[in-house]
mmCIF file of C-alpha atoms in Angstrom:
data_model
loop_
_atom_site.group_PDB
_atom_site.id
_atom_site.type_symbol
_atom_site.label_atom_id
_atom_site.label_comp_id
_atom_site.label_asym_id
_atom_site.label_seq_id
_atom_site.Cartn_x
_atom_site.Cartn_y
_atom_site.Cartn_z
ATOM 1 C CA UNK A 1 91.812 112.503 82.892
ATOM 2 C CA UNK A 2 91.025 109.051 84.158
ATOM 3 C CA UNK A 3 89.057 108.896 87.398
ATOM 4 C CA UNK A 4 87.909 106.042 89.608
ATOM 5 C CA UNK A 5 84.864 106.328 91.864
ATOM 6 C CA UNK A 6 83.856 104.095 94.748
ATOM 7 C CA UNK A 7 80.468 105.289 95.949
ATOM 8 C CA UNK A 8 80.299 103.176 99.123
ATOM 9 C CA UNK A 9 82.568 104.578 101.863
ATOM 10 C CA UNK A 10 81.595 101.739 104.211
ATOM 11 C CA UNK A 11 80.009 98.309 103.873
ATOM 12 C CA UNK A 12 79.307 95.544 106.349
ATOM 13 C CA UNK A 13 78.390 91.893 105.927
ATOM 14 C CA UNK A 14 77.743 88.898 108.118
ATOM 15 C CA UNK A 15 80.431 86.253 108.198
ATOM 16 C CA UNK A 16 79.855 83.601 105.489
ATOM 17 C CA UNK A 17 77.580 85.901 103.516
ATOM 18 C CA UNK A 18 78.256 87.537 100.135
ATOM 19 C CA UNK A 19 78.995 91.222 99.604
ATOM 20 C CA UNK A 20 79.526 93.324 96.474
ATOM 21 C CA UNK A 21 81.672 96.447 96.353
ATOM 22 C CA UNK A 22 81.032 98.952 93.567
ATOM 23 C CA UNK A 23 83.495 100.773 91.343
ATOM 24 C CA UNK A 24 83.024 102.948 88.297
ATOM 25 C CA UNK A 25 85.673 104.653 86.208
ATOM 26 C CA UNK A 26 85.916 107.240 83.508
ATOM 27 C CA UNK A 27 88.219 106.854 80.517
ATOM 28 C CA UNK A 28 88.274 107.443 76.791
ATOM 29 C CA UNK A 29 90.650 104.541 76.209
ATOM 30 C CA UNK A 30 89.538 101.142 74.909
ATOM 31 C CA UNK A 31 92.407 99.163 76.392
ATOM 32 C CA UNK A 32 93.336 99.372 80.058
ATOM 33 C CA UNK A 33 93.704 97.310 83.210
ATOM 34 C CA UNK A 34 91.633 97.224 86.362
ATOM 35 C CA UNK A 35 92.581 96.015 89.814
ATOM 36 C CA UNK A 36 91.136 95.536 93.271
ATOM 37 C CA UNK A 37 93.530 95.966 96.188
ATOM 38 C CA UNK A 38 92.967 95.238 99.864
ATOM 39 C CA UNK A 39 94.533 97.307 102.672
ATOM 40 C CA UNK A 40 94.247 95.670 106.108
ATOM 41 C CA UNK A 41 95.041 97.578 109.339
ATOM 42 C CA UNK A 42 98.759 96.928 108.726
ATOM 43 C CA UNK A 43 98.337 99.307 105.743
ATOM 44 C CA UNK A 44 100.156 96.886 103.427
ATOM 45 C CA UNK A 45 98.535 96.947 99.990
ATOM 46 C CA UNK A 46 97.612 93.471 98.730
ATOM 47 C CA UNK A 47 96.371 92.628 95.239
ATOM 48 C CA UNK A 48 93.007 90.873 95.280
ATOM 49 C CA UNK A 49 92.170 90.504 91.607
ATOM 50 C CA UNK A 50 92.948 91.955 88.174
ATOM 51 C CA UNK A 51 91.104 92.358 84.867
ATOM 52 C CA UNK A 52 92.230 93.266 81.362
ATOM 53 C CA UNK A 53 89.696 95.412 79.536
ATOM 54 C CA UNK A 54 89.988 93.491 76.267
ATOM 55 C CA UNK A 55 88.931 90.259 77.981
ATOM 56 C CA UNK A 56 85.184 89.764 78.167
ATOM 57 C CA UNK A 57 85.390 87.004 80.756
ATOM 58 C CA UNK A 58 85.133 88.155 84.344
ATOM 59 C CA UNK A 59 88.167 87.377 86.486
ATOM 60 C CA UNK A 60 87.861 85.015 89.455
ATOM 61 C CA UNK A 61 90.262 84.273 92.301
ATOM 62 C CA UNK A 62 88.873 81.724 94.754
ATOM 63 C CA UNK A 63 86.151 83.548 96.752
ATOM 64 C CA UNK A 64 86.693 86.820 94.888
ATOM 65 C CA UNK A 65 85.156 87.593 91.518
ATOM 66 C CA UNK A 66 84.407 90.682 89.475
ATOM 67 C CA UNK A 67 81.521 91.864 87.352
ATOM 68 C CA UNK A 68 83.172 93.841 84.550
ATOM 69 C CA UNK A 69 80.751 95.874 82.455
ATOM 70 C CA UNK A 70 82.912 97.703 79.914
ATOM 71 C CA UNK A 71 80.164 99.719 78.269
ATOM 72 C CA UNK A 72 78.927 100.922 81.643
ATOM 73 C CA UNK A 73 82.515 101.434 82.874
ATOM 74 C CA UNK A 74 81.743 99.406 85.953
ATOM 75 C CA UNK A 75 84.016 96.997 87.833
ATOM 76 C CA UNK A 76 82.410 95.572 90.973
ATOM 77 C CA UNK A 77 84.010 93.071 93.367
ATOM 78 C CA UNK A 78 82.037 90.190 94.839
ATOM 79 C CA UNK A 79 83.320 88.459 97.942
ATOM 80 C CA UNK A 80 81.647 85.127 98.641
ATOM 81 C CA UNK A 81 81.642 83.286 101.962
ATOM 82 C CA UNK A 82 83.020 86.348 103.764
ATOM 83 C CA UNK A 83 85.643 85.668 106.414
ATOM 84 C CA UNK A 84 86.819 87.773 109.338
ATOM 85 C CA UNK A 85 90.169 88.173 107.595
ATOM 86 C CA UNK A 86 88.465 89.954 104.712
ATOM 87 C CA UNK A 87 87.904 93.025 106.882
ATOM 88 C CA UNK A 88 89.926 95.846 105.313
ATOM 89 C CA UNK A 89 89.837 98.882 103.069
ATOM 90 C CA UNK A 90 89.283 97.884 99.458
ATOM 91 C CA UNK A 91 90.528 100.033 96.615
ATOM 92 C CA UNK A 92 89.616 99.870 92.959
ATOM 93 C CA UNK A 93 92.393 100.939 90.574
ATOM 94 C CA UNK A 94 92.791 101.750 86.893
ATOM 95 C CA UNK A 95 95.966 101.668 84.863
ATOM 96 C CA UNK A 96 96.715 102.972 81.409
ATOM 97 C CA UNK A 97 98.454 100.636 78.977
ATOM 98 C CA UNK A 98 102.133 100.919 78.160
ATOM 99 C CA UNK A 99 101.531 102.067 74.602
ATOM 100 C CA UNK A 100 100.265 105.390 75.878
ATOM 101 C CA UNK A 101 103.577 106.170 77.530
ATOM 102 C CA UNK A 102 104.239 106.277 81.225
ATOM 103 C CA UNK A 103 101.646 104.218 82.992
ATOM 104 C CA UNK A 104 99.403 106.098 85.328
ATOM 105 C CA UNK A 105 97.883 103.997 88.131
ATOM 106 C CA UNK A 106 94.844 105.721 89.620
ATOM 107 C CA UNK A 107 92.900 104.647 92.714
ATOM 108 C CA UNK A 108 89.392 105.197 93.977
ATOM 109 C CA UNK A 109 88.537 106.575 97.417
ATOM 110 C CA UNK A 110 88.179 103.149 98.985
ATOM 111 C CA UNK A 111 85.427 101.150 100.719
ATOM 112 C CA UNK A 112 85.871 100.061 104.322
ATOM 113 C CA UNK A 113 84.504 96.532 104.705
ATOM 114 C CA UNK A 114 83.474 95.232 108.117
ATOM 115 C CA UNK A 115 82.743 91.559 108.724
ATOM 116 C CA UNK A 116 80.252 90.838 111.512
ATOM 117 C CA UNK A 117 80.756 87.503 113.297
ATOM 118 C CA UNK B 1 114.106 88.385 98.942
ATOM 119 C CA UNK B 2 112.815 90.687 96.244
ATOM 120 C CA UNK B 3 110.690 93.561 97.283
ATOM 121 C CA UNK B 4 110.195 97.266 97.663
ATOM 122 C CA UNK B 5 111.516 99.067 100.723
ATOM 123 C CA UNK B 6 110.498 102.422 102.103
ATOM 124 C CA UNK B 7 112.386 104.193 104.833
ATOM 125 C CA UNK B 8 111.972 105.446 107.408
ATOM 126 C CA UNK B 9 108.697 104.038 108.693
ATOM 127 C CA UNK B 10 108.025 107.157 110.790
ATOM 128 C CA UNK B 11 109.358 110.633 110.082
ATOM 129 C CA UNK B 12 108.963 113.888 111.921
ATOM 130 C CA UNK B 13 109.663 117.241 110.311
ATOM 131 C CA UNK B 14 109.646 120.772 111.558
ATOM 132 C CA UNK B 15 107.689 123.311 109.599
ATOM 133 C CA UNK B 16 109.770 124.955 106.889
ATOM 134 C CA UNK B 17 112.112 122.014 106.422
ATOM 135 C CA UNK B 18 112.466 119.797 103.385
ATOM 136 C CA UNK B 19 112.484 116.054 103.958
ATOM 137 C CA UNK B 20 113.267 113.121 101.660
ATOM 138 C CA UNK B 21 111.486 109.770 101.740
ATOM 139 C CA UNK B 22 113.386 106.794 100.415
ATOM 140 C CA UNK B 23 112.005 104.108 98.085
ATOM 141 C CA UNK B 24 114.146 101.263 96.773
ATOM 142 C CA UNK B 25 113.123 98.170 94.804
ATOM 143 C CA UNK B 26 115.060 95.100 93.696
ATOM 144 C CA UNK B 27 112.306 93.659 91.524
ATOM 145 C CA UNK B 28 113.792 95.044 88.291
ATOM 146 C CA UNK B 29 110.579 96.983 87.754
ATOM 147 C CA UNK B 30 110.499 99.801 85.226
ATOM 148 C CA UNK B 31 107.651 101.877 86.640
ATOM 149 C CA UNK B 32 107.591 103.488 90.074
ATOM 150 C CA UNK B 33 104.933 105.581 91.821
ATOM 151 C CA UNK B 34 104.421 107.775 94.866
ATOM 152 C CA UNK B 35 101.051 108.126 96.573
ATOM 153 C CA UNK B 36 99.724 110.106 99.481
ATOM 154 C CA UNK B 37 97.022 108.660 101.732
ATOM 155 C CA UNK B 38 95.130 110.806 104.236
ATOM 156 C CA UNK B 39 93.014 109.256 107.027
ATOM 157 C CA UNK B 40 89.977 107.450 105.632
ATOM 158 C CA UNK B 41 90.800 108.457 102.101
ATOM 159 C CA UNK B 42 92.101 106.860 98.961
ATOM 160 C CA UNK B 43 95.529 106.972 97.378
ATOM 161 C CA UNK B 44 96.300 110.134 95.501
ATOM 162 C CA UNK B 45 99.056 110.033 92.886
ATOM 163 C CA UNK B 46 101.945 112.445 93.445
ATOM 164 C CA UNK B 47 104.530 111.454 90.822
ATOM 165 C CA UNK B 48 105.230 108.473 88.605
ATOM 166 C CA UNK B 49 108.124 107.308 86.460
ATOM 167 C CA UNK B 50 108.455 104.739 83.704
ATOM 168 C CA UNK B 51 112.181 104.962 82.963
ATOM 169 C CA UNK B 52 115.345 106.378 84.445
ATOM 170 C CA UNK B 53 115.688 110.169 84.243
ATOM 171 C CA UNK B 54 112.033 110.614 83.323
ATOM 172 C CA UNK B 55 109.006 111.217 85.530
ATOM 173 C CA UNK B 56 105.554 112.782 85.326
ATOM 174 C CA UNK B 57 103.424 114.798 87.713
ATOM 175 C CA UNK B 58 100.430 113.090 89.171
ATOM 176 C CA UNK B 59 97.298 114.718 90.503
ATOM 177 C CA UNK B 60 98.828 116.419 93.561
ATOM 178 C CA UNK B 61 102.475 117.172 92.645
ATOM 179 C CA UNK B 62 102.611 120.705 94.061
ATOM 180 C CA UNK B 63 105.065 120.934 96.954
ATOM 181 C CA UNK B 64 106.790 117.666 96.070
ATOM 182 C CA UNK B 65 109.783 116.720 93.932
ATOM 183 C CA UNK B 66 111.309 113.428 92.796
ATOM 184 C CA UNK B 67 114.326 112.051 90.964
ATOM 185 C CA UNK B 68 114.944 108.813 89.088
ATOM 186 C CA UNK B 69 118.696 108.528 88.649
ATOM 187 C CA UNK B 70 118.691 104.761 89.060
ATOM 188 C CA UNK B 71 116.131 102.171 88.060
ATOM 189 C CA UNK B 72 116.006 100.862 91.623
ATOM 190 C CA UNK B 73 115.455 104.156 93.398
ATOM 191 C CA UNK B 74 112.720 106.814 93.361
ATOM 192 C CA UNK B 75 113.109 109.218 96.315
ATOM 193 C CA UNK B 76 110.402 111.747 97.137
ATOM 194 C CA UNK B 77 111.219 115.146 98.630
ATOM 195 C CA UNK B 78 108.497 116.928 100.544
ATOM 196 C CA UNK B 79 109.381 120.582 100.329
ATOM 197 C CA UNK B 80 108.454 123.473 102.589
ATOM 198 C CA UNK B 81 106.033 124.569 99.865
ATOM 199 C CA UNK B 82 103.739 121.639 100.688
ATOM 200 C CA UNK B 83 101.133 123.266 102.933
ATOM 201 C CA UNK B 84 99.788 120.157 104.624
ATOM 202 C CA UNK B 85 102.416 117.422 104.460
ATOM 203 C CA UNK B 86 101.298 115.280 107.389
ATOM 204 C CA UNK B 87 100.116 112.026 105.767
ATOM 205 C CA UNK B 88 100.935 108.414 105.015
ATOM 206 C CA UNK B 89 103.098 108.005 101.903
ATOM 207 C CA UNK B 90 103.195 104.857 99.808
ATOM 208 C CA UNK B 91 105.689 103.937 97.113
ATOM 209 C CA UNK B 92 104.922 101.306 94.479
ATOM 210 C CA UNK B 93 106.595 99.691 91.492
ATOM 211 C CA UNK B 94 105.481 97.553 88.579
ATOM 212 C CA UNK B 95 106.613 96.032 85.354
ATOM 213 C CA UNK B 96 105.214 97.551 82.200
ATOM 214 C CA UNK B 97 103.771 94.243 81.049
ATOM 215 C CA UNK B 98 100.126 94.226 80.175
ATOM 216 C CA UNK B 99 98.480 92.971 83.328
ATOM 217 C CA UNK B 100 101.198 93.044 85.959
ATOM 218 C CA UNK B 101 100.079 94.471 89.246
ATOM 219 C CA UNK B 102 101.948 97.066 91.288
ATOM 220 C CA UNK B 103 103.844 96.062 94.411
ATOM 221 C CA UNK B 104 103.837 98.398 97.383
ATOM 222 C CA UNK B 105 106.233 99.309 100.132
ATOM 223 C CA UNK B 106 105.253 99.401 103.801
ATOM 224 C CA UNK B 107 104.767 103.148 103.752
ATOM 225 C CA UNK B 108 106.181 106.150 105.594
ATOM 226 C CA UNK B 109 104.156 108.116 108.103
ATOM 227 C CA UNK B 110 105.249 111.771 107.943
ATOM 228 C CA UNK B 111 104.259 114.135 110.735
ATOM 229 C CA UNK B 112 104.977 117.846 110.802
ATOM 230 C CA UNK B 113 105.693 119.109 114.312
#
């Protein structure tokens, strides 16, 4: 079974600094998708960034980027120039591809990120 | 506006009663999911469905049931067999395209009284 592990329950960073959130996953598949979601206090889930496993290039979305290490099954999120609005729970997620039947979307335990002004 | 709607936002249930949480989407998404979130914890998958009249158990399906009679709807019933049902429940949907993300509802907070 696929599992996603976030080993950092809490992280904090000074405003304008850079922080990296860790995520590892376990799968026997070669093709899959990875996501980072943000959950602010409103509890609304918001997509931050996505990565397709077959793409070697790391995804980037403005201040957010990932370090995807397929062999190590690692998918870390880097937030540059941290802003107060970045404070939230961050979840790493894994999804199986359509060809394997019904898609299973699995989440990690989450990392609570605090931004210090 | 397209989106995914969960209702109600807050729900109270007496012990021993079944209760149904509603999830409706107008995004024309094929896949739908139900998750449970406990305080300070991640999202645990209860059930998921790719097509109408078909669904699969997730990691914590015991005490829950679902139906998928329409593409737009994926209701979750919390039965009296669920020993600790108080939690925050999230519904999501997605296309089955390669890299499409899942969209989430606002959630339902269920409390057993």
